[in-house]
mmCIF file of C-alpha atoms in Angstrom:
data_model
loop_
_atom_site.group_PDB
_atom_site.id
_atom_site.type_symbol
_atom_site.label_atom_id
_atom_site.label_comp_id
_atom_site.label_asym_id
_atom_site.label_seq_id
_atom_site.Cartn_x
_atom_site.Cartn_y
_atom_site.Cartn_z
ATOM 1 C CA UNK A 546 -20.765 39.527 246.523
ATOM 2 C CA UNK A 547 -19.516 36.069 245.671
ATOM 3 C CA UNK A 548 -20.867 33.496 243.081
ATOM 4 C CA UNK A 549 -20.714 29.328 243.441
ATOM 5 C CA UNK A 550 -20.384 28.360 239.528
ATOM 6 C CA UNK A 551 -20.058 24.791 239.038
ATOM 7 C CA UNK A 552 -17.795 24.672 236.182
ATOM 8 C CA UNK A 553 -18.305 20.536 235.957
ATOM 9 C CA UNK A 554 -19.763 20.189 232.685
ATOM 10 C CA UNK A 555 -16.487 22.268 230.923
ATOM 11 C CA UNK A 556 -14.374 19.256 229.299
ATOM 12 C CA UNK A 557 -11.743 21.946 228.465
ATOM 13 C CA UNK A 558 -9.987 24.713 229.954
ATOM 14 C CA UNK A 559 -7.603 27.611 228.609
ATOM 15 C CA UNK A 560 -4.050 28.463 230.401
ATOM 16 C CA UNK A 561 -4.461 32.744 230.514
ATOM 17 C CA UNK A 562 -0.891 34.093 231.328
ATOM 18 C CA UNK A 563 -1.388 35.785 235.170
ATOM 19 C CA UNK A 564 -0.070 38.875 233.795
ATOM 20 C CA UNK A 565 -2.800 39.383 231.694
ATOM 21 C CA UNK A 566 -5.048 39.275 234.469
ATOM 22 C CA UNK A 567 -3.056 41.262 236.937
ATOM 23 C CA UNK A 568 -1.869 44.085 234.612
ATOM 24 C CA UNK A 569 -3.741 44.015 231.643
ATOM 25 C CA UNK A 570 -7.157 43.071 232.102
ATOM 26 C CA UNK A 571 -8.648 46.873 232.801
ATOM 27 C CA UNK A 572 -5.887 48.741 230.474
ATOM 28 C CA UNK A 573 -6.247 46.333 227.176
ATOM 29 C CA UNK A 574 -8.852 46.516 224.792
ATOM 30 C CA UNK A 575 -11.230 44.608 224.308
ATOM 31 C CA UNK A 576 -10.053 43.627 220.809
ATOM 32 C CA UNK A 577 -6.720 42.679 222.412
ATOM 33 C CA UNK A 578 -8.330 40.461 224.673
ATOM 34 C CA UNK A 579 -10.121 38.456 222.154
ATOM 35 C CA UNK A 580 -6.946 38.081 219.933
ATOM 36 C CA UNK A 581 -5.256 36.925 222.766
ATOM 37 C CA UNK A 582 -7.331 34.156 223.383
ATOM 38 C CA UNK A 583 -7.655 33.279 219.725
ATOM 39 C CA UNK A 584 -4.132 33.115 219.624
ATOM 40 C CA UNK A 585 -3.771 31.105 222.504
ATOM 41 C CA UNK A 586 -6.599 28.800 221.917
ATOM 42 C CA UNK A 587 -4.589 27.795 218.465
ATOM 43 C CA UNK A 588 -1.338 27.847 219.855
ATOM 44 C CA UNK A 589 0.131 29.665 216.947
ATOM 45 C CA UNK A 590 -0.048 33.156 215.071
ATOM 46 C CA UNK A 591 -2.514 33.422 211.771
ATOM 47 C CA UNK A 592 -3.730 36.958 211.508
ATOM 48 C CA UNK A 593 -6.197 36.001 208.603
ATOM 49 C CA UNK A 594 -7.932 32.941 210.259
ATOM 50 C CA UNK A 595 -8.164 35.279 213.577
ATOM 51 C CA UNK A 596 -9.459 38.304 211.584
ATOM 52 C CA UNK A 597 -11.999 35.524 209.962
ATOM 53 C CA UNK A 598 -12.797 33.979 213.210
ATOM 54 C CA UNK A 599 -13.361 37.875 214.958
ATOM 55 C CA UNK A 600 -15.199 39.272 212.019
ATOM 56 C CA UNK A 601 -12.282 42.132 212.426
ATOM 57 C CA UNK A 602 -10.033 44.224 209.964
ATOM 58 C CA UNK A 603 -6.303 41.642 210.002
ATOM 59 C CA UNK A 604 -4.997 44.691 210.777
ATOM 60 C CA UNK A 605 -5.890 44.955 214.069
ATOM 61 C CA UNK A 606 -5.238 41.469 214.510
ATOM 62 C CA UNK A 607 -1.589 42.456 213.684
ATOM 63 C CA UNK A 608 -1.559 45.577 216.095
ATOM 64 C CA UNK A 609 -2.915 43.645 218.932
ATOM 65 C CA UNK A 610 0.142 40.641 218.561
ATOM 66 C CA UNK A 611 2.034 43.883 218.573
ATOM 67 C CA UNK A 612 0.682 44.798 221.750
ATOM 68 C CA UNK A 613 1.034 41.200 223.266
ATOM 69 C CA UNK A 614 4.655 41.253 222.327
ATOM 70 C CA UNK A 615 5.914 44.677 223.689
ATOM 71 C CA UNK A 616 4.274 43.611 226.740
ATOM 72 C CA UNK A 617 5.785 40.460 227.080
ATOM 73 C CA UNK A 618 2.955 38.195 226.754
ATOM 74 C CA UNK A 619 4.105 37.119 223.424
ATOM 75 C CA UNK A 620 7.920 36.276 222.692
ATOM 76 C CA UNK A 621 8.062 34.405 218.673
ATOM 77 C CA UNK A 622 4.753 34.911 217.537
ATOM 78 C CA UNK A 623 4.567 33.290 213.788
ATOM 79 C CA UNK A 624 4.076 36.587 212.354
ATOM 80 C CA UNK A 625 3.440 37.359 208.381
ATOM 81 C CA UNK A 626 5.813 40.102 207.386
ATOM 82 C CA UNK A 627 2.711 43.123 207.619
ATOM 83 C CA UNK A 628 2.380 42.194 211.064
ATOM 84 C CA UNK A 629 6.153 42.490 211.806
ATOM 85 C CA UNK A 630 6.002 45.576 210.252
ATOM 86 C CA UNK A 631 3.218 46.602 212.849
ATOM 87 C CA UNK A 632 5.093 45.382 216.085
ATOM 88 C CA UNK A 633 8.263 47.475 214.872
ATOM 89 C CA UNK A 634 6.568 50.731 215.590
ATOM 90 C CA UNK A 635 7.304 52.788 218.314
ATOM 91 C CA UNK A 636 6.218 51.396 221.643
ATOM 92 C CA UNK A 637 4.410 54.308 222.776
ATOM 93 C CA UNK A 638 2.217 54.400 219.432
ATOM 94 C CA UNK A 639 1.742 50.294 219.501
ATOM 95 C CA UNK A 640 0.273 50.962 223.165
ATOM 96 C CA UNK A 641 -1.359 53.968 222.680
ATOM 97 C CA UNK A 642 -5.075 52.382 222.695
ATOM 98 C CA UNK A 643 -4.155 50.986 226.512
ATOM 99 C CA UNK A 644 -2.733 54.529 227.483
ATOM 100 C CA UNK A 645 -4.715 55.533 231.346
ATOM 101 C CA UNK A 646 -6.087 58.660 231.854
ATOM 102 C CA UNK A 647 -2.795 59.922 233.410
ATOM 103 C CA UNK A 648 -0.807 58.958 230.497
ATOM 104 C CA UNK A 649 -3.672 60.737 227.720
ATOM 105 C CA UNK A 650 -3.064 64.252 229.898
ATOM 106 C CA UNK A 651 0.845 63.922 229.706
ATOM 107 C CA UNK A 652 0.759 62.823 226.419
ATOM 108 C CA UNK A 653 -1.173 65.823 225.269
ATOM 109 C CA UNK A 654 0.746 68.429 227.691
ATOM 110 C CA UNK A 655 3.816 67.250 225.990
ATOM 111 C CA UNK A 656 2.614 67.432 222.537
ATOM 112 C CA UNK A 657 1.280 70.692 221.292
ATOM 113 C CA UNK A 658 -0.304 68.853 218.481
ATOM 114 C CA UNK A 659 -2.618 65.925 220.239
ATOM 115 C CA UNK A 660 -3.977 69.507 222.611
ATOM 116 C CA UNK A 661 -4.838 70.979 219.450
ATOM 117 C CA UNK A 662 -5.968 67.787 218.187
ATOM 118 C CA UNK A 663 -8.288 66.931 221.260
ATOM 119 C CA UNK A 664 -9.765 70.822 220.947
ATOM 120 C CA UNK A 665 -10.439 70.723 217.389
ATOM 121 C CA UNK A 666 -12.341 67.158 217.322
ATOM 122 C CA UNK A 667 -14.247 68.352 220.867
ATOM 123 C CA UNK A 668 -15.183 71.659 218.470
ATOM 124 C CA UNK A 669 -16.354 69.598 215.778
ATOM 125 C CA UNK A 670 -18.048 67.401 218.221
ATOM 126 C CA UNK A 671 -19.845 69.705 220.151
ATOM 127 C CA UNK A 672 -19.004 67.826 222.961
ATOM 128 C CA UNK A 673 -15.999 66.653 224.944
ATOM 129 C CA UNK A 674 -13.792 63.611 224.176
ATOM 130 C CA UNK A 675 -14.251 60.047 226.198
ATOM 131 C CA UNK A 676 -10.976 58.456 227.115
ATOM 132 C CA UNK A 677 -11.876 55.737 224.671
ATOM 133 C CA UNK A 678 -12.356 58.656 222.233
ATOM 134 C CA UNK A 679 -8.695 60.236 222.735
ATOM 135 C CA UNK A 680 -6.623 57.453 222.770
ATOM 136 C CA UNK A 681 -8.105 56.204 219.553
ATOM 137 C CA UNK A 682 -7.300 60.063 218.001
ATOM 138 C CA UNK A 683 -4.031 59.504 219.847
ATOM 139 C CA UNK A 684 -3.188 55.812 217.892
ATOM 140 C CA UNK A 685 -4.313 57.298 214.883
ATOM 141 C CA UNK A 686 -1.951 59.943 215.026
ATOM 142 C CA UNK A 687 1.223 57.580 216.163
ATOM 143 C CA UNK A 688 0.592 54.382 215.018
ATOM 144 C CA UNK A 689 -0.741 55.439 211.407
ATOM 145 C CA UNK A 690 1.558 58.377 210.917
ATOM 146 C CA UNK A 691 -1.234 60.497 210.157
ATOM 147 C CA UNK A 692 -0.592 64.540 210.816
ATOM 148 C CA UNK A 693 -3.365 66.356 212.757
ATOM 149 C CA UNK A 694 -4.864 68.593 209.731
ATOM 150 C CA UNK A 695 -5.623 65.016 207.555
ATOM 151 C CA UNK A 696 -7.440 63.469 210.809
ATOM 152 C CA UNK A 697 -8.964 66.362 211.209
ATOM 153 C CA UNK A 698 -10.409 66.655 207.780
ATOM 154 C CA UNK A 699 -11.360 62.760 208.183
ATOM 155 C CA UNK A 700 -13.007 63.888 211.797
ATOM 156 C CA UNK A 701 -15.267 66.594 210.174
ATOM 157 C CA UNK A 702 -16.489 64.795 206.662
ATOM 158 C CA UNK A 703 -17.358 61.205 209.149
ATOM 159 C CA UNK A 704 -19.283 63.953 211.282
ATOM 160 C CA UNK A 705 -20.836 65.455 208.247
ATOM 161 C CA UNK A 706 -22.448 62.404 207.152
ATOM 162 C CA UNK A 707 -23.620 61.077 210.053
ATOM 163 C CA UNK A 708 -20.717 58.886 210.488
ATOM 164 C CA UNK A 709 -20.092 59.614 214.091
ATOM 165 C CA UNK A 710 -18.356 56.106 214.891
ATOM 166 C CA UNK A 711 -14.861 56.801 216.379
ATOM 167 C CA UNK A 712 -14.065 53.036 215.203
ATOM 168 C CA UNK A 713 -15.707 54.023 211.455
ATOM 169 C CA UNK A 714 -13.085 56.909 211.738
ATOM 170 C CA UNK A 715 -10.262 54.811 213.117
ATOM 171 C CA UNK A 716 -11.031 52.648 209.636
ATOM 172 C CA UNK A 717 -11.327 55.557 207.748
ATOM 173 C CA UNK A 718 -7.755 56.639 208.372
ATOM 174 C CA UNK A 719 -6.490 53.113 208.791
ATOM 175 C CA UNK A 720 -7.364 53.289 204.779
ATOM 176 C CA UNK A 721 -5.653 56.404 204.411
ATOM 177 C CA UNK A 722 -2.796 55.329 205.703
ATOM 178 C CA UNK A 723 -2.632 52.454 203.456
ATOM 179 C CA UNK A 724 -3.110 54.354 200.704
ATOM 180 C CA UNK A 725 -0.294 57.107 201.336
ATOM 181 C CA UNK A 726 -2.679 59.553 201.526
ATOM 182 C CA UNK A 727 -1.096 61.628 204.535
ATOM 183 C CA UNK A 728 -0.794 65.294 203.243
ATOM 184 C CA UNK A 729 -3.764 67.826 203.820
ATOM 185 C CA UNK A 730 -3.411 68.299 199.630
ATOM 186 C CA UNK A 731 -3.896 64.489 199.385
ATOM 187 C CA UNK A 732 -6.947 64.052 201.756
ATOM 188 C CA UNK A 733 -8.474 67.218 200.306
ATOM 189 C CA UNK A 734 -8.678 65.780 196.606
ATOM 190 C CA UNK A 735 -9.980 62.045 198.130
ATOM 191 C CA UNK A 736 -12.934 63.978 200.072
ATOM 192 C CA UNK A 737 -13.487 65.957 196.440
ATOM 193 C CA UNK A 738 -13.828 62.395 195.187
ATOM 194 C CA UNK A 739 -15.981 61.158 197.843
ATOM 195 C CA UNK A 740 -18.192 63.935 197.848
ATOM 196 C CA UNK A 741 -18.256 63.465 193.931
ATOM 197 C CA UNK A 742 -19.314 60.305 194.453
ATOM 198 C CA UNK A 743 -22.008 60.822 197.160
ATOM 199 C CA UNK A 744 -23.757 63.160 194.655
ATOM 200 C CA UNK A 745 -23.945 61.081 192.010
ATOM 201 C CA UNK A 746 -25.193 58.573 194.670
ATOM 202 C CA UNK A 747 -27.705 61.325 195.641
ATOM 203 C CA UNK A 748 -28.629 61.545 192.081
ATOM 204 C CA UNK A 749 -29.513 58.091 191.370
ATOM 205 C CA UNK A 750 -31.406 57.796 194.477
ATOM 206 C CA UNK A 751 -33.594 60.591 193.799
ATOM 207 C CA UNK A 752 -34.473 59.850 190.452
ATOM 208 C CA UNK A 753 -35.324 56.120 191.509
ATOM 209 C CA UNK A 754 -38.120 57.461 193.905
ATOM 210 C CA UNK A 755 -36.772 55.786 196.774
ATOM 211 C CA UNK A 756 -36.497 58.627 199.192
ATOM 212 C CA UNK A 757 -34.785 60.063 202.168
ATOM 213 C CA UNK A 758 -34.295 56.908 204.191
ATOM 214 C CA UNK A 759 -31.398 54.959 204.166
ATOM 215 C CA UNK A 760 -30.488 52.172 201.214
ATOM 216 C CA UNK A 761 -31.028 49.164 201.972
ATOM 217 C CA UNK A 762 -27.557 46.285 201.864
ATOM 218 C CA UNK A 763 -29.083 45.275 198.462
ATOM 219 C CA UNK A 764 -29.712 48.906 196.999
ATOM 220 C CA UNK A 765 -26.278 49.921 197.808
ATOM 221 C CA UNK A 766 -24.453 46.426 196.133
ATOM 222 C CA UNK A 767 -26.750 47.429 192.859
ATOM 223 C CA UNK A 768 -26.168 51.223 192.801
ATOM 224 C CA UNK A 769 -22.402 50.695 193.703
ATOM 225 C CA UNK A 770 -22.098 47.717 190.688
ATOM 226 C CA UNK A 771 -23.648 50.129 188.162
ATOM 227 C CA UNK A 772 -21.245 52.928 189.084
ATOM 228 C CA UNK A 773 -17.678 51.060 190.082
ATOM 229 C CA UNK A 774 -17.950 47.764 188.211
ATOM 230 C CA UNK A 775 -20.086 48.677 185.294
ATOM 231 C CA UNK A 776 -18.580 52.522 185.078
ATOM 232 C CA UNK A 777 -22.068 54.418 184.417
ATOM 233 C CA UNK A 778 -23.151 57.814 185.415
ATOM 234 C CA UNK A 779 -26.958 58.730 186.252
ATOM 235 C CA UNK A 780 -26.961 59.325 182.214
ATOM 236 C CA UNK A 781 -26.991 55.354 181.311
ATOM 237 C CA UNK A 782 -28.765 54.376 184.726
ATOM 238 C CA UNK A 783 -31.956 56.632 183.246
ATOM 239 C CA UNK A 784 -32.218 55.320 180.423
ATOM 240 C CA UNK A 785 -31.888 52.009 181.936
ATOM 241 C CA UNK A 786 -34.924 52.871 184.342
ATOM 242 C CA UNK A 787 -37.118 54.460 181.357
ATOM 243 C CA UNK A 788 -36.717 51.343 179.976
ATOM 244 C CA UNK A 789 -37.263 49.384 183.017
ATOM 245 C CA UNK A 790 -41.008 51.320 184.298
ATOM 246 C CA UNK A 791 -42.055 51.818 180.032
ATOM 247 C CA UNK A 792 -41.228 47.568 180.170
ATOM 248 C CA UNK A 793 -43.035 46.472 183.418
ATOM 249 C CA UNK A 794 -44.489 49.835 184.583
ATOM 250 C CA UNK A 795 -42.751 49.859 188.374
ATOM 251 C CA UNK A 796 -39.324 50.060 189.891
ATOM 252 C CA UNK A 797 -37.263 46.995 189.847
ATOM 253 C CA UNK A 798 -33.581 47.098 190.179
ATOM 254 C CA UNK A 799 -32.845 43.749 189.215
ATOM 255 C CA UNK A 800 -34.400 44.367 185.599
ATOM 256 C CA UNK A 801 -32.308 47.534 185.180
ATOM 257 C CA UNK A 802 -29.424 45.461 186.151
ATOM 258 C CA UNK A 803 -30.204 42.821 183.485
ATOM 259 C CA UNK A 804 -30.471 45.789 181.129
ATOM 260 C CA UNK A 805 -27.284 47.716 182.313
ATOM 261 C CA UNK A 806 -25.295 44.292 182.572
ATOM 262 C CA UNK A 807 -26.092 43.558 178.928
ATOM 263 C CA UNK A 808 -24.716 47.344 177.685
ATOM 264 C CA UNK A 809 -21.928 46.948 179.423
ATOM 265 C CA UNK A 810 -21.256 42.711 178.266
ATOM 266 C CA UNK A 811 -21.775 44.392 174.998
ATOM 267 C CA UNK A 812 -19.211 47.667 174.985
ATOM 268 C CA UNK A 813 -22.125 49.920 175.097
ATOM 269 C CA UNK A 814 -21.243 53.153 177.014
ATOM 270 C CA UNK A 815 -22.663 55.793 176.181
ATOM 271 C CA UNK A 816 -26.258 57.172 175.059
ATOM 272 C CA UNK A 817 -25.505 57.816 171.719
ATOM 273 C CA UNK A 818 -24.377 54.138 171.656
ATOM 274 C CA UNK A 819 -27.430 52.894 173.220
ATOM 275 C CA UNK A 820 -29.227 55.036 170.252
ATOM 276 C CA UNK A 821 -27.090 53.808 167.699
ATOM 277 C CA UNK A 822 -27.689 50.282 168.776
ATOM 278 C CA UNK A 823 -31.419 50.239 169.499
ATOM 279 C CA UNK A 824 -32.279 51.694 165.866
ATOM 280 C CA UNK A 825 -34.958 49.791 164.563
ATOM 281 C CA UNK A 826 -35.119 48.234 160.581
ATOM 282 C CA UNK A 827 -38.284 49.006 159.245
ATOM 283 C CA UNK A 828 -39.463 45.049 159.197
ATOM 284 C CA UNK A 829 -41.153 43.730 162.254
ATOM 285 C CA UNK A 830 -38.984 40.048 162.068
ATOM 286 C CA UNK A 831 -42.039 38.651 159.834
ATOM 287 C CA UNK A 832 -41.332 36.770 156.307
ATOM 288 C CA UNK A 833 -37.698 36.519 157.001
ATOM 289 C CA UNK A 834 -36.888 39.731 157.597
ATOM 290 C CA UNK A 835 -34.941 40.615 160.949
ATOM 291 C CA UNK A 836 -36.330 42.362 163.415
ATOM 292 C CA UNK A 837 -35.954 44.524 165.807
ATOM 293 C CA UNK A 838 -33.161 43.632 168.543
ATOM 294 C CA UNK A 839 -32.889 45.511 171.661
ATOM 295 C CA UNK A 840 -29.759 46.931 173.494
ATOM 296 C CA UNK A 841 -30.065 44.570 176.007
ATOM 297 C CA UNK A 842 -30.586 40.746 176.653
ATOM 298 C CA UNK A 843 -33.559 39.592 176.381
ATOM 299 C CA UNK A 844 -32.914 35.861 177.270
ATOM 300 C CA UNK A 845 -30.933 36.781 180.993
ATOM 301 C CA UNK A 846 -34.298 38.382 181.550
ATOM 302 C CA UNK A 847 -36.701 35.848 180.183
ATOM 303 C CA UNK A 848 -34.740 33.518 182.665
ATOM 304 C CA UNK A 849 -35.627 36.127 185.932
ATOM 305 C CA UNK A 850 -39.195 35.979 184.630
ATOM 306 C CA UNK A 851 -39.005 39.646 183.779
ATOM 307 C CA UNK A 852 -41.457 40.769 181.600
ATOM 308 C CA UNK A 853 -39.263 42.306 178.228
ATOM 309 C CA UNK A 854 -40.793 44.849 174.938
ATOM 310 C CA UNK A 855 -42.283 43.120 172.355
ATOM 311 C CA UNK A 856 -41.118 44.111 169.170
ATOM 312 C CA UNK A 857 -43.684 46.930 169.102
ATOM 313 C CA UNK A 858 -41.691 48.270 172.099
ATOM 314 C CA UNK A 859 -44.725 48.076 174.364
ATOM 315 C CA UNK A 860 -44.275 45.693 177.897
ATOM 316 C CA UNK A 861 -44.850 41.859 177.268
ATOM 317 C CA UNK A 862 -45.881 39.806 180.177
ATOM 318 C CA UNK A 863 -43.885 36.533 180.281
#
């Protein structure tokens, strides 16, 4: 079937190399494709603005001006040095994501190691591998460096927890590989330390009330500042939300942020420092005597409009 378009009210067109059309256009990614026409749109090579412009790791920004230039398309792209780096890797790992379905079965007749990789993911799985799905185990393996036993490992913990995204997997390792972690001893104590993490995660959740569905954008940014930036375990985040539902009797994260913000502004670490520092003098702040000053900031939650303990400790509407 053919289509009339009128095309009239473009001001602008963009030159597309032929080859791209005649040899590339079913075998490239779709990733490729859009770097290509970033690149060519600016007339020049800058992996960060493109990554910006995509919404895409630079990364593969960088591997797909490697693929451009092993193919020809590309001769003097303005590279930065990591993506250099990228387009000196073997040709047939820069091109395995464009590999046919000819190419995948030699590939993995000729390498005992993608065949056991393929079986073990499809086991894992429960089902068998996509193209798509093999040449992306395939890249990971060549272009990252990664041996079969540490993809596998990132495979089955993705699968585990829901993550079945070959593309979440494919960043997963891309990490790894960043980080030098590519020995089975190496992966095994980072998936100790995510699961680690995921409990205390667990932890927190469950003794917040908020259930088995998934955390919201803004539940996760609070949960992960208390943990990462802050540095507290579901000790200090308790006390933090005792203090919180015995202030304003209900669940609000942003007032145990004020209050776990303030600890932490303040060097306080620990429960027995919290203790130490909420100890109350026997004066109630009348006829010049101090009174009693809490752990935490009152003023940075007098300006949320939180409602704070009055100095008999009991919730104070403000």
């Amino acid at each position: 079937m053919e289509i009339e378009l009128n095309m009239g009210s473009l001001h602008s067109f963009l030159a597309v190399p032929t080859d791209v059309v005649d040899k590339h256009l079913a075998t490239a990614s779709g990733i490729y494709i859009k770097v290509l026409l970033a690149v060519l749109r600016a007339n020049r090579v800058d992996t960060a603005q493109i990554a910006r412009k995509l919404a895409i790791p630079e990364s593969d920004v960088s591997e797909a001006v490697g693929y451009w230039v092993q193919n020809g398309i590309f001769t003097k792209p303005e590279e930065p040095k990591r993506a250099a780096k990228k387009a000196e890797k073997p040709r047939d790992a820069v091109t395995a994501q464009s590999l046919s379905t000819t190419e995948i079965a030699e590939r993995a007749a000729s390498n005992p190691d993608i065949q056991f990789l393929f079986s073990a993911v499809e086991s894992i799985m429960g089902t068998l591998l996509t193209s798509t799905q093999q040449r992306t185990l395939i890249f990971i393996h060549e272009a990252y460096g990664l041996p079969v036993d540490v993809i596998l490992m990132a495979v089955e913990y993705c699968f585990s927890n829901g993550k079945t995204s070959f593309t979440y997997i494919q960043r997963m390792c891309s990490g790894w590989a960043d980080q030098g972690i590519n020995t089975h001893a190496q992966a095994e104590e980072t998936l100790r330390a995510l699961n680690r993490k995921k409990s205390a995660e667990q932890e927190i959740v469950r003794m917040l009330g908020l259930g088995d569905h998934p955390l919201t954008p803004e539940q996760q940014r609070f949960i992960q500042n208390w943990r990462e930036t802050f540095g507290y375990g579901p000790d200090m985040i308790r006390i933090a939300y005792e203090r919180t539902l015995n202030s304003i009797s209900k669940l609000s994260l942003p007032y145990m942020n004020s209050i776990l913000k303030s600890w932490y502004e303040k060097g306080i670490r620990t429960p027995a420092d919290v203790a130490a520092k909420d100890t109350r003098p026997s004066g109630r702040g009348m006829g010049g005597q101090k009174g009693w000053e809490p752990s935490y900031d009152i003023e940075e939650l007098d300006r949320r409009g939180l409602s704070v303990p009055d100095f008999d400790g009991k919730g104070g509407g403000l």
